[in-house]
Short mmCIF file of C-alpha atoms in Angstrom, two decimals:
data_model
loop_
_atom_site.label_atom_id
_atom_site.label_comp_id
_atom_site.label_asym_id
_atom_site.label_seq_id
_atom_site.Cartn_x
_atom_site.Cartn_y
_atom_site.Cartn_z
CA MET A 1 23.47 19.70 -36.55
CA ALA A 2 26.12 17.99 -34.41
CA PHE A 3 26.02 18.60 -30.67
CA ARG A 4 28.79 21.12 -29.93
CA PRO A 5 27.43 23.34 -27.18
CA GLU A 6 28.87 26.64 -26.09
CA GLU A 7 30.35 26.27 -22.62
CA LEU A 8 29.54 29.47 -20.77
CA ALA A 9 32.12 31.33 -18.71
CA LEU A 10 32.15 31.18 -14.93
CA ASP A 11 30.99 34.80 -14.78
CA ALA A 12 28.40 34.51 -17.56
CA PRO A 13 25.18 36.39 -16.72
CA PRO A 14 22.23 34.21 -15.64
CA VAL A 15 19.70 33.15 -18.25
CA ILE A 16 16.84 33.19 -15.73
CA PHE A 17 16.18 35.34 -12.66
CA GLU A 18 14.29 34.09 -9.66
CA ALA A 19 12.04 36.61 -7.96
CA ALA A 20 12.99 37.57 -4.40
CA GLY A 21 11.14 36.09 -1.44
CA HIS A 22 11.25 32.44 -2.52
CA SER A 23 13.33 29.53 -1.28
CA SER A 24 13.81 27.70 -4.58
CA GLY A 25 11.35 25.06 -3.54
CA ASN A 26 12.93 24.17 -0.20
CA THR A 27 10.95 25.41 2.79
CA HIS A 28 13.74 24.28 5.11
CA THR A 29 16.06 27.14 4.09
CA THR A 30 15.91 30.88 4.56
CA PRO A 31 14.13 32.58 1.63
CA THR A 32 16.65 34.35 -0.62
CA LYS A 33 16.96 35.56 -4.17
CA ALA A 34 18.67 32.52 -5.71
CA THR A 35 21.25 32.74 -8.49
CA TRP A 36 20.99 30.14 -11.26
CA ARG A 37 24.37 29.65 -12.95
CA PRO A 38 24.30 28.84 -16.70
CA LEU A 39 26.71 26.15 -17.96
CA TYR A 40 25.89 25.28 -21.57
CA ARG A 41 23.90 26.67 -24.48
CA HIS A 42 23.22 25.18 -27.91
CA GLU A 43 21.28 26.22 -30.98
CA CYS A 44 18.26 24.11 -31.93
CA ALA A 45 15.85 23.76 -34.84
CA PHE A 46 12.79 22.58 -32.92
CA GLY A 47 10.03 24.78 -31.54
CA PRO A 48 8.12 24.83 -28.23
CA PRO A 49 5.74 21.90 -29.01
CA VAL A 50 8.69 19.57 -29.65
CA PHE A 51 10.58 20.83 -26.59
CA ASP A 52 7.47 20.38 -24.44
CA SER A 53 7.00 16.82 -25.72
CA VAL A 54 10.65 15.90 -25.14
CA MET A 55 10.66 17.29 -21.61
CA ASP A 56 7.40 15.55 -20.73
CA ASN A 57 8.92 12.26 -21.87
CA LEU A 58 12.09 12.86 -19.84
CA ILE A 59 10.06 13.76 -16.75
CA ARG A 60 8.15 10.50 -17.03
CA ASN A 61 11.20 8.41 -18.03
CA PRO A 62 14.29 9.57 -16.10
CA ASN A 63 15.96 6.25 -16.98
CA ILE A 64 16.70 7.83 -20.38
CA ASN A 65 19.21 10.07 -18.61
CA SER A 66 20.47 7.63 -15.99
CA THR A 67 20.98 3.88 -16.20
CA TRP A 68 20.91 3.85 -12.38
CA LEU A 69 17.17 4.53 -12.50
CA PHE A 70 14.22 2.29 -13.27
CA ARG A 71 11.49 4.90 -13.73
CA ALA A 72 9.58 7.78 -12.17
CA ASP A 73 6.34 7.35 -10.28
CA ILE A 74 4.22 10.47 -10.76
CA LEU A 75 2.86 11.53 -7.36
CA HIS A 76 1.18 14.73 -8.53
CA ASP A 77 0.55 16.42 -11.86
CA ALA A 78 -1.51 19.59 -12.11
CA GLN A 79 -1.82 22.66 -14.27
CA ASP A 80 -1.34 26.14 -12.83
CA GLY A 81 0.37 25.43 -9.56
CA PRO A 82 0.37 23.30 -6.43
CA ALA A 83 -1.87 20.42 -5.45
CA ASN A 84 -5.36 20.80 -4.09
CA PRO A 85 -6.14 19.95 -0.44
CA ALA A 86 -7.54 16.55 -1.43
CA THR A 87 -4.07 15.17 -2.16
CA PRO A 88 -3.68 11.63 -0.70
CA ALA A 89 -1.96 11.42 2.68
CA ASP A 90 0.99 9.40 1.38
CA GLU A 91 1.96 12.38 -0.81
CA ALA A 92 1.60 14.99 1.94
CA ASP A 93 5.25 15.11 3.02
CA SER A 94 6.47 15.42 -0.54
CA LEU A 95 4.03 18.21 -1.35
CA ALA A 96 4.77 20.09 1.87
CA PHE A 97 8.48 20.16 1.02
CA VAL A 98 7.82 22.34 -2.01
CA ALA A 99 4.92 24.40 -0.71
CA ASP A 100 6.67 27.63 -1.74
CA ILE A 101 6.82 27.49 -5.55
CA PRO A 102 9.55 29.78 -6.95
CA SER A 103 8.64 32.57 -9.35
CA PHE A 104 10.82 33.69 -12.26
CA VAL A 105 10.96 37.07 -13.91
CA GLY A 106 9.13 37.01 -17.25
CA PHE A 107 7.57 33.56 -16.72
CA GLU A 108 4.24 32.19 -15.57
CA LEU A 109 3.86 28.75 -14.00
CA GLN A 110 1.90 26.37 -16.23
CA ARG A 111 2.36 22.94 -14.68
CA HIS A 112 3.45 21.43 -11.38
CA VAL A 113 4.68 17.79 -11.28
CA ILE A 114 6.06 15.83 -8.36
CA ARG A 115 7.74 12.55 -9.20
CA LYS A 116 9.51 9.86 -7.22
CA LEU A 117 12.71 8.64 -8.88
CA ILE A 118 12.97 4.86 -8.46
CA PRO A 119 16.55 3.48 -8.53
CA ARG A 120 17.43 0.03 -9.84
CA ASN A 121 19.12 -0.94 -6.58
CA THR A 122 17.10 0.26 -3.59
CA LEU A 123 19.57 -1.40 -1.21
CA ARG A 124 22.27 1.00 -2.41
CA ASP A 125 20.29 4.11 -3.37
CA LYS A 126 17.09 5.52 -1.93
CA PRO A 127 14.23 6.82 -4.08
CA LEU A 128 14.18 10.59 -4.45
CA ASP A 129 11.17 12.89 -4.62
CA GLN A 130 11.62 15.74 -7.06
CA THR A 131 9.45 18.66 -8.14
CA CYS A 132 9.31 19.50 -11.85
CA LEU A 133 7.93 22.94 -12.75
CA ILE A 134 7.06 24.08 -16.26
CA TYR A 135 6.84 27.81 -17.02
CA LYS A 136 6.05 29.81 -20.14
CA SER A 137 7.10 33.36 -20.95
CA ASN A 138 4.52 36.02 -20.17
CA PRO A 139 2.23 36.80 -23.13
CA GLY A 140 2.62 40.20 -24.72
CA GLY A 141 3.64 39.80 -28.33
CA GLU A 142 7.33 39.26 -27.61
CA ALA A 143 9.49 38.17 -30.54
CA VAL A 144 10.98 35.27 -28.58
CA GLU A 145 8.94 32.49 -26.97
CA ARG A 146 10.56 31.04 -23.86
CA THR A 147 9.89 27.84 -21.93
CA LEU A 148 11.47 27.04 -18.57
CA VAL A 149 11.60 23.61 -16.91
CA ILE A 150 12.90 23.37 -13.35
CA TYR A 151 13.91 20.24 -11.41
CA LEU A 152 14.01 20.66 -7.61
CA PRO A 153 15.16 17.59 -5.62
CA HIS A 154 13.60 17.29 -2.17
CA VAL A 155 16.82 17.36 -0.16
CA SER A 156 18.11 19.85 2.38
CA THR A 157 21.86 19.18 2.26
CA PRO A 158 24.35 17.78 -0.30
CA SER A 159 24.86 14.69 1.83
CA ASP A 160 21.18 13.79 1.39
CA MET A 161 21.49 13.55 -2.40
CA PRO A 162 21.55 10.02 -3.85
CA PHE A 163 24.37 9.00 -6.16
CA TYR A 164 22.29 9.10 -9.34
CA HIS A 165 21.35 12.81 -9.06
CA PRO A 166 23.71 15.80 -9.53
CA VAL A 167 24.58 17.35 -6.18
CA VAL A 168 22.81 20.66 -6.83
CA LYS A 169 19.72 22.37 -5.40
CA GLY A 170 18.09 22.62 -8.80
CA ILE A 171 18.43 22.16 -12.56
CA ALA A 172 16.94 24.55 -15.11
CA PHE A 173 16.36 23.95 -18.83
CA VAL A 174 15.48 26.97 -20.95
CA HIS A 175 14.17 26.81 -24.51
CA GLU A 176 14.08 30.03 -26.52
CA TRP A 177 12.37 30.18 -29.92
CA THR A 178 12.08 32.91 -32.55
CA PRO A 179 9.06 31.99 -34.72
CA ALA A 180 9.87 34.58 -37.41
CA GLU A 181 13.23 32.95 -38.05
CA SER A 182 12.32 29.34 -37.09
CA CYS A 183 15.39 29.01 -34.92
CA GLY A 184 16.09 28.76 -31.23
CA SER A 185 18.36 27.56 -28.47
CA ILE A 186 18.41 25.36 -25.38
CA SER A 187 20.47 26.03 -22.28
CA LEU A 188 21.10 24.45 -18.88
CA SER A 189 21.67 26.16 -15.54
CA TYR A 190 22.34 24.86 -12.03
CA LEU A 191 21.34 26.22 -8.64
CA PHE A 192 24.41 25.23 -6.59
CA PHE A 193 24.62 24.38 -2.91
CA ASP A 194 28.00 26.16 -2.95
CA GLU A 195 29.26 28.55 -5.64
CA GLN A 196 32.58 26.68 -5.64
CA ASP A 197 30.75 23.70 -7.18
CA ARG A 198 30.75 25.57 -10.51
CA THR A 199 34.18 24.05 -11.18
CA VAL A 200 33.36 20.44 -10.23
CA ASP A 201 34.11 18.30 -13.31
CA LYS A 202 31.43 15.70 -12.62
CA LEU A 203 28.70 18.33 -12.47
CA ILE A 204 29.94 19.90 -15.71
CA ARG A 205 29.96 16.54 -17.50
CA THR A 206 26.46 15.74 -16.25
CA ALA A 207 25.17 19.10 -17.50
CA PHE A 208 26.67 18.37 -20.93
CA GLN A 209 24.95 14.96 -21.08
CA LEU A 210 21.57 16.28 -19.91
CA LEU A 211 21.52 18.98 -22.57
CA MET A 212 22.77 16.57 -25.24
CA VAL A 213 19.84 14.20 -24.62
CA ILE A 214 17.33 17.02 -25.09
CA HIS A 215 19.05 18.11 -28.30
CA LYS A 216 19.19 14.53 -29.62
CA HIS A 217 15.53 13.79 -28.92
CA GLY A 218 14.32 17.13 -30.23
CA LYS A 219 16.36 16.79 -33.41
CA GLY A 220 15.07 13.24 -33.91
CA ARG A 221 11.45 14.33 -33.70
CA VAL A 222 11.98 17.11 -36.22
CA GLN A 223 13.50 14.56 -38.58
CA GLY A 224 10.42 12.36 -38.27
CA TYR A 225 11.68 9.75 -35.82
CA GLN A 226 8.92 7.40 -34.70
CA LYS A 227 9.37 5.05 -31.80
CA ARG A 228 9.13 1.43 -32.91
CA VAL A 229 9.74 -0.31 -29.61
CA HIS A 230 6.89 0.02 -27.12
CA HIS A 231 7.36 -1.37 -23.62
CA ASP A 232 4.78 -2.06 -20.92
CA VAL A 233 1.95 -2.96 -23.29
CA LEU A 234 0.62 -5.93 -21.32
CA LEU A 235 1.67 -5.02 -17.79
CA PRO A 236 2.41 -1.76 -15.95
CA GLN A 237 6.12 -0.98 -15.73
CA ALA A 238 6.00 -0.39 -11.97
CA ARG A 239 4.53 -3.79 -11.14
CA VAL A 240 7.11 -5.75 -13.09
CA GLN A 241 10.05 -3.66 -11.88
CA ASP A 242 8.96 -3.82 -8.24
CA THR A 243 8.63 -7.60 -8.44
CA TYR A 244 12.00 -7.79 -10.20
CA THR A 245 13.58 -5.80 -7.37
CA LYS A 246 12.12 -8.14 -4.75
CA LEU A 247 13.28 -11.24 -6.63
CA LYS A 248 16.76 -9.80 -7.17
CA GLN A 249 17.18 -8.94 -3.51
CA LYS A 250 15.93 -12.39 -2.52
CA HIS A 251 17.80 -14.61 -4.99
CA ALA A 252 20.62 -12.85 -6.87
CA ARG A 253 23.40 -13.06 -4.29
CA SER A 254 23.03 -16.81 -3.65
CA LEU A 255 22.54 -17.60 -7.35
CA ILE A 256 25.71 -15.74 -8.35
CA LYS A 257 27.68 -17.37 -5.55
CA GLY A 258 26.55 -20.85 -6.56
CA TRP A 259 26.81 -20.40 -10.36
CA ALA A 260 28.00 -23.69 -11.87
CA GLU A 261 28.15 -22.87 -15.59
CA GLN A 262 31.05 -21.37 -17.57
CA THR A 263 29.04 -18.35 -18.73
CA ASP A 264 28.68 -14.88 -17.19
CA PRO A 265 26.45 -15.41 -14.15
CA GLU A 266 25.12 -11.85 -13.84
CA LYS A 267 23.88 -11.69 -17.42
CA HIS A 268 21.96 -14.96 -17.19
CA ILE A 269 20.74 -14.52 -13.62
CA PHE A 270 19.43 -10.98 -13.98
CA GLU A 271 17.79 -11.80 -17.31
CA ASP A 272 15.96 -14.82 -15.92
CA ILE A 273 14.95 -12.92 -12.77
CA CYS A 274 13.44 -10.25 -15.01
CA ILE A 275 11.56 -12.84 -17.09
CA ALA A 276 10.35 -14.50 -13.88
CA ALA A 277 9.05 -11.14 -12.63
CA PHE A 278 7.13 -10.65 -15.87
CA MET A 279 5.71 -14.17 -15.70
CA ILE A 280 4.60 -13.78 -12.09
CA GLU A 281 2.77 -10.53 -12.81
CA LEU A 282 1.22 -11.95 -15.99
CA TRP A 283 -0.04 -14.96 -14.06
CA LYS A 284 -1.52 -12.69 -11.38
CA ASP A 285 -3.65 -11.10 -14.10
CA MET A 286 -4.55 -14.44 -15.65
CA TYR A 287 -5.30 -16.54 -12.57
CA GLY A 288 -5.81 -14.08 -9.71
CA GLU A 289 -6.33 -15.96 -6.44
CA GLY A 290 -7.44 -19.12 -8.26
CA PRO A 291 -5.38 -22.31 -8.64
CA PHE A 292 -2.28 -22.10 -10.78
CA PRO A 293 -2.38 -24.79 -13.51
CA GLY A 294 1.36 -25.34 -13.62
CA PHE A 295 3.93 -24.56 -16.31
CA VAL A 296 6.39 -26.33 -18.57
CA ASP A 297 9.57 -24.72 -19.91
CA VAL A 298 10.45 -26.33 -23.26
CA GLY A 299 14.18 -26.06 -23.95
CA CYS A 300 14.85 -24.97 -20.38
CA GLY A 301 18.65 -24.81 -20.78
CA ASN A 302 20.37 -24.36 -17.43
CA GLY A 303 17.02 -24.62 -15.61
CA LEU A 304 17.40 -21.30 -13.77
CA LEU A 305 14.02 -19.88 -14.78
CA VAL A 306 12.26 -23.09 -13.70
CA HIS A 307 14.14 -22.95 -10.39
CA ILE A 308 13.20 -19.32 -9.64
CA LEU A 309 9.52 -19.82 -10.48
CA ASN A 310 9.33 -22.95 -8.32
CA GLN A 311 11.04 -21.10 -5.48
CA GLU A 312 8.31 -18.44 -5.75
CA GLY A 313 5.56 -21.03 -5.37
CA PHE A 314 4.63 -21.56 -9.03
CA SER A 315 4.83 -25.29 -9.61
CA GLY A 316 6.22 -26.41 -12.93
CA TRP A 317 8.96 -28.26 -14.74
CA GLY A 318 11.27 -27.97 -17.72
CA PHE A 319 13.08 -30.27 -20.09
CA ASP A 320 16.04 -30.21 -22.43
CA ALA A 321 17.84 -32.83 -24.49
CA ARG A 322 20.89 -32.74 -22.25
CA SER A 323 21.21 -32.04 -18.56
CA ARG A 324 23.35 -29.14 -17.34
CA THR A 325 25.86 -28.93 -14.53
CA SER A 326 23.53 -26.52 -12.72
CA TRP A 327 20.67 -29.04 -12.66
CA ALA A 328 22.24 -30.68 -9.61
CA SER A 329 21.46 -27.47 -7.69
CA TYR A 330 18.23 -26.42 -9.39
CA SER A 331 16.29 -29.66 -9.83
CA THR A 332 13.68 -30.50 -7.17
CA ARG A 333 10.62 -32.69 -6.87
CA VAL A 334 7.39 -30.91 -7.83
CA ARG A 335 3.78 -32.01 -7.64
CA SER A 336 1.26 -31.33 -10.41
CA LEU A 337 -2.41 -30.47 -9.86
CA SER A 338 -3.21 -34.13 -10.58
CA GLY A 339 -1.01 -35.13 -7.63
CA GLU A 340 1.79 -36.63 -9.73
CA GLU A 341 5.29 -35.99 -8.40
CA GLN A 342 8.22 -35.62 -10.78
CA ASP A 343 11.63 -33.99 -11.20
CA SER A 344 11.45 -30.30 -12.07
CA LEU A 345 14.20 -30.70 -14.70
CA ARG A 346 14.18 -33.66 -17.06
CA GLU A 347 16.36 -34.85 -19.93
CA LEU A 348 14.07 -35.16 -22.96
CA ALA A 349 14.15 -34.19 -26.63
CA LEU A 350 11.05 -32.68 -28.20
CA LEU A 351 9.58 -34.75 -31.02
CA PRO A 352 6.10 -33.39 -31.85
CA THR A 353 3.53 -35.86 -33.10
CA TYR A 354 3.27 -33.88 -36.34
CA VAL A 355 6.91 -34.51 -37.27
CA SER A 356 7.19 -37.09 -40.03
CA ARG A 357 9.11 -40.22 -38.95
CA GLY A 358 10.86 -40.71 -42.29
CA GLY A 359 14.48 -41.86 -42.25
CA SER A 360 16.32 -44.28 -40.06
CA GLY A 361 15.29 -44.45 -36.44
CA ASP A 362 17.43 -47.46 -35.53
CA GLY A 363 18.35 -47.38 -31.86
CA PHE A 364 16.11 -44.41 -31.11
CA ASP A 365 14.52 -44.55 -27.66
CA GLU A 366 11.03 -42.98 -27.68
CA GLN A 367 11.21 -42.79 -23.88
CA LYS A 368 13.83 -40.06 -24.24
CA ALA A 369 11.53 -37.85 -26.32
CA HIS A 370 8.45 -35.81 -25.48
CA ASP A 371 5.60 -35.57 -27.98
CA GLY A 372 4.72 -31.98 -27.08
CA VAL A 373 1.27 -32.78 -25.71
CA PHE A 374 0.67 -31.31 -22.25
CA PRO A 375 -2.26 -31.33 -19.80
CA LYS A 376 -4.88 -28.77 -20.79
CA GLY A 377 -4.22 -25.33 -19.30
CA THR A 378 -0.51 -25.89 -18.58
CA PHE A 379 1.31 -22.63 -19.29
CA ILE A 380 4.03 -23.23 -21.90
CA ILE A 381 7.25 -21.19 -21.66
CA SER A 382 9.59 -21.08 -24.64
CA ASN A 383 12.53 -18.84 -23.71
CA HIS A 384 15.20 -18.55 -26.42
CA ALA A 385 14.35 -22.10 -27.37
CA ASP A 386 15.70 -21.71 -30.92
CA GLU A 387 14.39 -24.66 -33.01
CA LEU A 388 11.37 -25.07 -30.74
CA THR A 389 10.23 -21.46 -31.09
CA PRO A 390 7.96 -21.83 -34.14
CA TRP A 391 6.52 -25.03 -32.65
CA THR A 392 5.44 -23.29 -29.45
CA PRO A 393 2.09 -21.78 -30.62
CA ILE A 394 1.29 -25.03 -32.46
CA LEU A 395 1.87 -27.22 -29.41
CA ALA A 396 -0.07 -24.71 -27.29
CA ALA A 397 -3.04 -24.90 -29.66
CA VAL A 398 -3.04 -28.71 -29.78
CA SER A 399 -2.99 -29.00 -25.98
CA ASP A 400 -5.20 -25.92 -25.36
CA CYS A 401 -2.46 -24.31 -23.28
CA PRO A 402 -1.58 -20.60 -23.03
CA PHE A 403 2.01 -19.76 -23.86
CA ILE A 404 4.80 -17.23 -23.99
CA SER A 405 7.56 -17.43 -26.59
CA ILE A 406 10.70 -15.28 -26.45
CA PRO A 407 12.36 -15.90 -29.84
CA CYS A 408 16.10 -15.86 -30.32
CA CYS A 409 17.77 -17.40 -33.38
CA SER A 410 15.70 -17.92 -36.51
CA HIS A 411 14.77 -21.55 -37.28
CA ASP A 412 11.97 -23.07 -39.34
CA LEU A 413 9.78 -26.03 -38.35
CA SER A 414 12.37 -28.50 -39.62
CA GLY A 415 14.95 -27.05 -37.23
CA LYS A 416 17.07 -25.43 -39.95
CA LEU A 417 18.37 -21.88 -39.81
CA PHE A 418 16.56 -19.59 -42.20
CA ARG A 419 15.47 -15.99 -42.69
CA ALA A 420 11.76 -15.24 -42.63
CA SER A 421 10.21 -12.78 -45.05
CA PRO A 422 10.09 -9.15 -43.83
CA PRO A 423 7.09 -8.31 -41.64
CA LYS A 424 3.89 -7.41 -43.43
CA ASP A 425 3.48 -4.56 -40.94
CA LYS A 426 5.71 -1.91 -42.51
CA THR A 427 6.01 -0.03 -39.21
CA LYS A 428 8.17 -2.94 -38.00
CA ALA A 429 11.89 -3.22 -38.69
CA ASP A 430 12.88 -5.66 -41.44
CA SER A 431 15.79 -7.16 -39.50
CA THR A 432 16.29 -10.92 -39.30
CA TYR A 433 15.03 -10.91 -35.72
CA SER A 434 11.97 -8.74 -36.37
CA SER A 435 11.13 -10.86 -39.42
CA PHE A 436 11.34 -14.05 -37.36
CA VAL A 437 9.16 -12.61 -34.58
CA GLY A 438 6.58 -11.58 -37.18
CA TRP A 439 6.68 -15.03 -38.79
CA VAL A 440 6.13 -16.85 -35.49
CA SER A 441 3.31 -14.41 -34.69
CA GLU A 442 1.66 -15.33 -38.02
CA ILE A 443 1.83 -19.01 -37.10
CA ALA A 444 0.28 -18.23 -33.71
CA ALA A 445 -2.54 -16.25 -35.32
CA GLU A 446 -3.29 -19.07 -37.76
CA CYS A 447 -3.42 -21.45 -34.79
CA GLY A 448 -6.29 -19.37 -33.46
CA TRP A 449 -4.42 -17.35 -30.85
CA GLU A 450 -5.09 -13.70 -30.09
CA VAL A 451 -1.47 -12.67 -30.43
CA GLU A 452 -0.10 -10.16 -27.92
CA GLN A 453 3.44 -8.84 -27.90
CA GLU A 454 5.64 -7.23 -25.26
CA MET A 455 9.18 -5.96 -25.47
CA LEU A 456 10.73 -7.19 -22.24
CA ARG A 457 13.12 -5.05 -20.22
CA ILE A 458 15.86 -7.70 -20.15
CA PRO A 459 19.61 -7.39 -20.84
CA SER A 460 19.25 -8.87 -24.32
CA THR A 461 18.52 -7.52 -27.77
CA ARG A 462 16.36 -10.62 -28.35
CA ASN A 463 13.65 -9.35 -26.03
CA ALA A 464 10.36 -9.72 -27.90
CA ALA A 465 7.77 -11.81 -26.09
CA ILE A 466 4.87 -13.34 -28.02
CA VAL A 467 1.99 -14.16 -25.69
CA GLY A 468 -1.04 -16.34 -26.41
CA ARG A 469 -3.52 -16.43 -23.54
CA LYS A 470 -6.81 -15.96 -25.40
CA ARG A 471 -8.21 -17.83 -28.37
CA THR A 472 -10.05 -16.40 -31.35
CA GLY A 473 -11.58 -19.75 -32.32
CA ASP A 474 -11.78 -23.43 -31.51
CA ILE A 475 -8.73 -25.57 -32.25
CA SER A 476 -10.95 -28.02 -34.13
CA SER A 477 -11.21 -25.47 -36.93
CA VAL A 478 -7.41 -25.46 -37.43
CA ASP A 479 -5.89 -28.04 -39.78
CA ILE A 480 -2.56 -28.52 -38.02
CA PRO A 481 -0.94 -30.83 -40.61
CA ALA A 482 -1.85 -28.39 -43.38
CA LEU A 483 -0.51 -25.50 -41.33
CA VAL A 484 2.79 -27.31 -40.70
CA HIS A 485 3.09 -28.00 -44.43
CA LYS A 486 2.27 -24.37 -45.29
CA TYR A 487 5.09 -23.10 -43.08
CA GLY A 488 7.78 -25.30 -44.57
CA GLY A 489 7.20 -28.80 -43.25
CA THR A 490 9.40 -30.92 -40.99
CA ALA A 491 11.75 -32.73 -43.39
CA GLY A 492 14.97 -33.63 -41.59
CA TYR A 493 13.72 -32.92 -38.07
CA PHE A 494 13.33 -36.58 -37.04
CA ASP A 495 16.75 -37.65 -38.32
CA ALA A 496 18.36 -34.73 -36.51
CA VAL A 497 16.69 -35.73 -33.24
CA VAL A 498 17.87 -39.32 -33.71
CA ARG A 499 21.44 -38.13 -34.25
CA LEU A 500 21.15 -35.89 -31.23
CA MET A 501 20.03 -38.68 -28.94
CA LYS A 502 22.94 -40.86 -30.08
CA GLN A 503 25.54 -38.21 -29.31
CA PRO A 504 27.58 -38.75 -26.16
CA PRO A 505 27.19 -35.97 -23.56
CA SER A 506 30.82 -34.88 -24.03
CA THR A 507 29.99 -33.37 -27.43
CA HIS A 508 27.21 -31.26 -25.96
CA GLU A 509 27.36 -27.46 -26.16
CA HIS A 510 26.16 -26.67 -22.66
CA GLU A 511 24.76 -23.19 -23.14
CA ALA A 512 22.67 -23.76 -26.25
CA ASN A 513 19.02 -24.68 -25.86
CA ASP A 514 19.45 -28.23 -27.06
CA THR A 515 15.98 -29.70 -27.09
CA GLY A 516 15.64 -29.36 -30.84
CA PRO A 517 17.47 -31.07 -33.68
CA SER A 518 20.41 -28.71 -34.27
CA VAL A 519 22.15 -29.52 -31.01
CA GLY A 520 25.87 -28.89 -30.85
CA LYS A 521 25.64 -26.05 -33.38
CA LYS A 522 25.90 -22.53 -32.11
CA SER A 523 23.48 -20.41 -34.06
CA LYS A 524 24.28 -17.06 -32.46
CA GLY A 525 26.33 -14.81 -34.68
CA LYS A 526 25.70 -16.83 -37.85
CA LYS A 527 23.98 -15.25 -40.77
CA PRO A 528 21.28 -17.62 -42.01
CA LYS A 529 21.74 -18.60 -45.65
CA GLN A 530 18.94 -21.12 -45.89
CA LYS A 531 15.65 -20.75 -47.63
CA THR A 532 13.32 -17.83 -47.07
CA ALA A 533 9.97 -18.93 -45.70
CA LYS A 534 6.83 -18.13 -47.60
CA ALA A 535 3.93 -17.82 -45.24
CA GLY A 536 1.21 -18.10 -47.83
#
């Protein structure tokens, strides 16, 4: 069923009727019998349980309806009416604003929620408290079951409404269902500040979009849609987003102004700020108030993530096979826990000790390569490190270091592009990216890591984070050479690194992560045609 709603006439009769003597949730106005104006109606094939589930999800995740919003913080959630007197003091003002809960003819209040809408940019838009009320039709054997959901923003005048919310006193969603015929409808009504607003195009368009989202989600659930991407598994959404907001307000303006690369600054800056926020909150859980062991970013690219983390007091360094223009601004001197001082960004290629040295190494300078062995406990970051991605859990195991890997393009241990076998977990997508993430996770598990995964809220479709911070066994029980052989071996890696180190800087592709052997080759957008890995 395509979404083609019926747009109701200006003089269409109301779908719901508010009982007299209520102020529509705003105690700052004179109590009147409010008129809720219907705008759109559409047939639907989902019953009350599906509608209830969809609306609960939308109440908790307003960002589904508005990209201007991060989330909703639930201040109060209770069945059968308003909060009890024990409500915390910081919620008192919000609860007092909607002390007079509206009644509707033919409905009984079932649930009372107060949420705080959190915008992405708190410097531009203020958070907004909003009451969400859920009603059910009065019992009595009626042929039609009705559910009513009301949104009441806590504002007194139109000028108080933030940009991301329709300028109306209230929004009403009505679901009507006829069990005998297994059919129903959804409709949307507004409670206007001014009746003339019924003709405002922006409000009409917003009503259309709000109803369309409900129809889409309800239809998807009836058709058996199951969510595959789960965010906020390792860390609460609010913590990461609040830290992201603080970092963005602190760093974004100066970073954009001083951007030295040829790429889009906002995409790279906001993505790395988001990753930094996640890392900071993860480290708070891991290390608490104790000493931070330091970090290393393998394949650090432009060095921005290293720079932000150092600016926030987390000492660490990164390396890549070629320096970037931005390193002149981002590189500093950092001191390790052992007291050693070094540059935060260094020009090194990664040449793990487990890579076979076959081939010609004439003229190769070992001083320009790192063997992938780090001080115990150093946190390893591998952010879109391409050829280094599958090596990350191996290096972490050898050095007994926790790690995070955010895979991008699919490479095997020899540095060649390839496509991994589809995930063994059939609930996962069988895309090239999902297959690669699953393959790297298998390597991590065989290295003795308790593999955790988070889907980061970053502006990239390559947003899976594989985290290893706990071990399931001692590294001594893992045969690393056998594991490397099992997952394809390293043939060709050494020769590629040698060629890389002999290349003059002018041939360098500045925005690739160039620590590995395939430097100078853009892997994004290419469809791998190499061998398919067999992970045993």
